[in-house]
Every structure is written in C-alpha cells, then in structure tokens.
Coordinates of C-alpha atoms and ligand atoms in Angstrom, one line a residue:
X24 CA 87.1 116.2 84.0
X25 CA 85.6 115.6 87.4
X26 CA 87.8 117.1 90.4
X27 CA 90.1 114.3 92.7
X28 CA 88.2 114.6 95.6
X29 CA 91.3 115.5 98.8
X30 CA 90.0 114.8 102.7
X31 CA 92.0 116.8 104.7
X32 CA 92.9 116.1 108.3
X33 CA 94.3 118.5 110.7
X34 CA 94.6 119.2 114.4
X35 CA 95.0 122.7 115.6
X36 CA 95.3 126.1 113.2
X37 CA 94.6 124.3 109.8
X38 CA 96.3 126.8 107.8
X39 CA 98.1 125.0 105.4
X40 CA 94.5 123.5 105.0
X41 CA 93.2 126.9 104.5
X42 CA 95.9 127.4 101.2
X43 CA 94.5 124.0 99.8
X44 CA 90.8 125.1 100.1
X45 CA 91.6 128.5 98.8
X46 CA 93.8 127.3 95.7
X47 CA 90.5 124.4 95.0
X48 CA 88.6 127.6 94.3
X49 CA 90.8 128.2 91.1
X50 CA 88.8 127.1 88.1
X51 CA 91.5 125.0 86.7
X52 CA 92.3 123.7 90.0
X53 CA 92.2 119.7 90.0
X54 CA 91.1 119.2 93.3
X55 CA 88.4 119.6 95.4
X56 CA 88.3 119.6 99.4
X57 CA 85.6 117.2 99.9
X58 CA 86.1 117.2 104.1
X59 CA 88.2 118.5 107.3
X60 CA 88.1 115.9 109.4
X61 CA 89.9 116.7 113.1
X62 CA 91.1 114.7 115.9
X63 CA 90.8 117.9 118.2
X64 CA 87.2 119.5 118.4
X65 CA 88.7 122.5 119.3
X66 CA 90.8 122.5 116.4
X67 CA 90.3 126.4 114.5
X68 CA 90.4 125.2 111.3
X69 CA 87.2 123.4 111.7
X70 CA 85.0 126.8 112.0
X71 CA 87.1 127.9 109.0
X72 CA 86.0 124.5 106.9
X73 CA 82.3 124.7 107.7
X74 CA 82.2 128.7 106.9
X75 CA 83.4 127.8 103.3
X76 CA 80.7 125.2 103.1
X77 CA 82.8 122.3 103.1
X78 CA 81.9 119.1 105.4
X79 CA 83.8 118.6 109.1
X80 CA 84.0 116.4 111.2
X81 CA 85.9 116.4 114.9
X82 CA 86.5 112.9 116.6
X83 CA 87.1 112.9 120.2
X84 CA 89.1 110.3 120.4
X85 CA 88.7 110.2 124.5
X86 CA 84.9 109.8 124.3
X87 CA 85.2 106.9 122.2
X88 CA 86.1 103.5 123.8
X89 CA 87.3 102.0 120.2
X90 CA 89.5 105.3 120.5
X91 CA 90.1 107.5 117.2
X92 CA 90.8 105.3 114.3
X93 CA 87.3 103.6 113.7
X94 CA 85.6 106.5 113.6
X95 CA 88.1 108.8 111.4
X96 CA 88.1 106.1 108.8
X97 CA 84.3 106.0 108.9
X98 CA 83.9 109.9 108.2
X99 CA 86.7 109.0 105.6
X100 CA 84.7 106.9 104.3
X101 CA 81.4 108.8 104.3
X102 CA 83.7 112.1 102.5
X103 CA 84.3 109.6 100.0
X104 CA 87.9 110.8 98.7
X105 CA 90.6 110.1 96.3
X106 CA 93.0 111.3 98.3
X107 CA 93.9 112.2 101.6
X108 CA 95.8 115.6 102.9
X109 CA 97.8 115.7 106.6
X110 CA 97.9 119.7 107.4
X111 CA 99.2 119.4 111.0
X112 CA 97.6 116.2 112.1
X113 CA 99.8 115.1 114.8
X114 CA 99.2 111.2 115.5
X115 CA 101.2 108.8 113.8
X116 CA 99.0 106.5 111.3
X117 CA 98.6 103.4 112.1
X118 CA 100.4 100.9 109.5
X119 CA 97.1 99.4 108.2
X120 CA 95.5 102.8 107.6
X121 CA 98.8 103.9 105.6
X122 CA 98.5 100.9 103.7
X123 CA 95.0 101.4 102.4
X124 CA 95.8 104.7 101.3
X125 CA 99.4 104.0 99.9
X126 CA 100.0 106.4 97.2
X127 CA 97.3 108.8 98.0
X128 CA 98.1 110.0 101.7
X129 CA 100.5 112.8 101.7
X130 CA 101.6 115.3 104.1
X131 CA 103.5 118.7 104.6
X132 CA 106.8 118.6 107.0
X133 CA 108.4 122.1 107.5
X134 CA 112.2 121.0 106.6
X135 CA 114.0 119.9 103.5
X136 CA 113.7 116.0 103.7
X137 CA 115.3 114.0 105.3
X138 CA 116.9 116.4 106.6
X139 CA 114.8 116.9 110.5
X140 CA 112.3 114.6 110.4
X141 CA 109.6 114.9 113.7
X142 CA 109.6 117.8 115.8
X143 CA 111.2 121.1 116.2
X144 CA 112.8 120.8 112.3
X145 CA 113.0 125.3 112.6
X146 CA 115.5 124.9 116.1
X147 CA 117.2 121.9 114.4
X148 CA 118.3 123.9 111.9
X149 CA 119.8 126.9 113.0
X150 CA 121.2 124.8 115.6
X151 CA 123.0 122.8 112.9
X152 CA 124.0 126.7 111.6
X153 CA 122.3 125.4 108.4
X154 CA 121.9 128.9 106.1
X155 CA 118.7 127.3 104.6
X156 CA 115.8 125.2 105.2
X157 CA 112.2 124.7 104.2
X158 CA 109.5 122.2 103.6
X159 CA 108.8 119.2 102.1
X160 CA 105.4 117.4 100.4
X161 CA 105.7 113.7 100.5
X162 CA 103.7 110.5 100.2
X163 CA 103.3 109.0 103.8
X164 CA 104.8 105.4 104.5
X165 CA 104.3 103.5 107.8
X166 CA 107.8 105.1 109.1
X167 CA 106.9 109.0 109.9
X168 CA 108.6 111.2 107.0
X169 CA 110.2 109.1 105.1
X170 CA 107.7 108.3 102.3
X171 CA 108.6 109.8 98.5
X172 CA 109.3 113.4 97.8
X173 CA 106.7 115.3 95.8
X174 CA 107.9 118.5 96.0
X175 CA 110.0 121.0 98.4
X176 CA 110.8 124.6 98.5
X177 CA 113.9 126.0 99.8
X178 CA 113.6 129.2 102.5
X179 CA 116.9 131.2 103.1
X180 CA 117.7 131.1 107.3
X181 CA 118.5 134.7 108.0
X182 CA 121.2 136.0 110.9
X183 CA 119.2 136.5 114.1
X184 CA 116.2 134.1 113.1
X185 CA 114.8 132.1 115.9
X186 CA 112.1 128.8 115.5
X187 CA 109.5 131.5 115.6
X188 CA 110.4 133.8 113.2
X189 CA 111.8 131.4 110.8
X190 CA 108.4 128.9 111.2
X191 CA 106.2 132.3 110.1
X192 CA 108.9 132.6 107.0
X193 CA 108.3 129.0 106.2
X194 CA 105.0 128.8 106.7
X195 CA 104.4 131.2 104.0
X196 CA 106.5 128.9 101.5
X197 CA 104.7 126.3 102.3
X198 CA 101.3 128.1 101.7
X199 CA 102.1 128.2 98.5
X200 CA 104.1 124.6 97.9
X201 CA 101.1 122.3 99.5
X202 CA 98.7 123.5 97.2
X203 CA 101.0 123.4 93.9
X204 CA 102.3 120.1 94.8
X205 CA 99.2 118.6 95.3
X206 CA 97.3 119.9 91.9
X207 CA 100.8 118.2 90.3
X208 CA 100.5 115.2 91.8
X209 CA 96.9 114.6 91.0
X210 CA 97.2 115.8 87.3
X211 CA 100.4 113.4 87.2
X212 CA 97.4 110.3 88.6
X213 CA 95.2 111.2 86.6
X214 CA 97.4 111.1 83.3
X215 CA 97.9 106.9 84.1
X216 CA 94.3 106.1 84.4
Ligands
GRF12 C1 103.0 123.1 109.4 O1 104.2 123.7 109.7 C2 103.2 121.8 108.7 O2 104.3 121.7 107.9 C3 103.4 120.8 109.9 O3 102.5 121.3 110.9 C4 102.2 122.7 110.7 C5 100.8 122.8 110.6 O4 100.3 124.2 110.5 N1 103.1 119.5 109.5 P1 98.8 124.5 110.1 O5 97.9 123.8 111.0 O6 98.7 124.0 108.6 O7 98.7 126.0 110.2

C-alpha cells in the first residue's frame, strides 16, 4: 500500500514535526512527510526537514503583496498531499482553506479539549488547580480548536509545576500522541476507500 502522503506546517521549533518524521521512518508506518512548509523563514525546524531529505519551504508572508495564503497553498500544492499536519503553526486558517481540506487538516493543542482552547492552555490549568491536563489531536474546523477529537493523552499536573515545567512534561506526551494518532487516523481513511 502506497503511504498517505502528510504536509506538515509549522512556525518556530518544529518538534512535534520532528516525532512525525521520525515515526514515518517505521516500516509499517502509513505515512510519509512529503513537505515542511513554514510561515517563518527562521523557523528551526526547517534546517531539521531539509537535513532528513525531506522538501521545505518558508513563505515570507511580508515580502509578498498577496500576503501568505497564495503562496502556502501553491507549495501545498506542488508537495502534493493527502493530508495536512499543524505542528505549531500559529495563524488562524482562513475558512476557505479549511474547507478544501475538511477532514484531512489536523492539528496538536497542548490541553485536554475543550477544555483551554488558544493560548497559554499549561497557566490555564494550574490556575484552574486542575490535577491533570494534556493534549489533544483534532480535525481543524473554521472555529480554532473545536474540530473532532482524534485522540488525547492525559499528563498528571504535579505540586510546584509552573507553564514551563509542565509544557516540557507535555510535550513529551505529545511526541508520542501526534504520531500514533495520525498513523490511526490514516489507516482508519484508508479502510473506507
Ligand atoms: C506544541 O505544544 C503544540 O501542541 C502547539 O504548539 C507547540 C508546538 O511545538 N500547537 P513544536 O513546534 O512542535 O515544538
């Protein structure tokens, strides 16, 4: 069986991108990362991308009159994909691009949905004196983290955490979520067809 072919976009340290690229090295692994695409030319996971020989691309949005969206979607379309992975690509997608892609754009959020959607989900939580948190895969729908839940994984809030210490904790969880998640949700596609 040929591989799904996953785009992934990011914007700064791309690690979560890094534990899909790793896992697509598995044999049995039923994805393949055909592109990093960036809106941040300075983003690191870029140099990671291209050193395991898979394609990049970084879009300036500011040097571009028609601004970002034109030209992602063209280096979408020249990567060719089945699907589409968010690791840490902080715009909000435009309604029309969600809707070409509906059921195969997801992303990672690091809280149990829909509990702390947006930012600062770790502070939100230990301000709520929650005792647990974690992260969440979901399909994406035009309003931000709200779209159907794929998978999560629960991570325990220990006494004395702070955002810091408990995003590093999670982090790790979700290394190893996003990648599981993914190769689920693909099987599960490719099973209808
Ligand atoms: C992760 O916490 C992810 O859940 C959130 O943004 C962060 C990205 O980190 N959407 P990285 O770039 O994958 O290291």
């Amino acid at each position: 069986m040929d591989r799904a072919r996953v785009a992934v976009l990011i914007s700064g340290r791309g690690s979560n991108m890094a534990a899909l690229l790793y896992a697509a090295k598995a044999d049995d692994c039923p994805f393949a990362i055909c592109a990093v695409l960036s809106d941040k030319p300075q983003a690191a996971g870029l140099a990671l991308a291209a050193a395991e020989g898979v394609p990049t691309a970084a879009i300036d949005a500011k040097a571009l009159k028609a601004g970002l969206w034109p030209a992602l979607e063209a280096a979408i379309a020249e990567a060719n994909p089945d699907y589409i992975a968010l690791a840490g690509f902080m715009r909000i997608i435009p309604a029309g691009f969600v809707e070409r892609w509906a059921g195969r754009l997801v992303n990672i959020h690091p809280s149990l949905l829909p509990k702390y959607k947006g930012l600062h989900t770790h502070q939100s939580a230990i301000d709520a004196g929650d005792d647990v948190t974690g992260a969440t895969v979901h399909l994406v729908t035009p309003e931000v983290d709200s779209g159907a839940i794929l998978g999560q994984v629960e991570v325990a809030i220990l006494p004395g955490d702070d955002a810091e210490a408990l995003d590093a904790r999670v982090l790790i969880a979700e290394h190893q979520l996003y990648p599981r998640v993914l190769a689920e949700f693909v099987r599960r596609a490719e099973r209808k067809q």
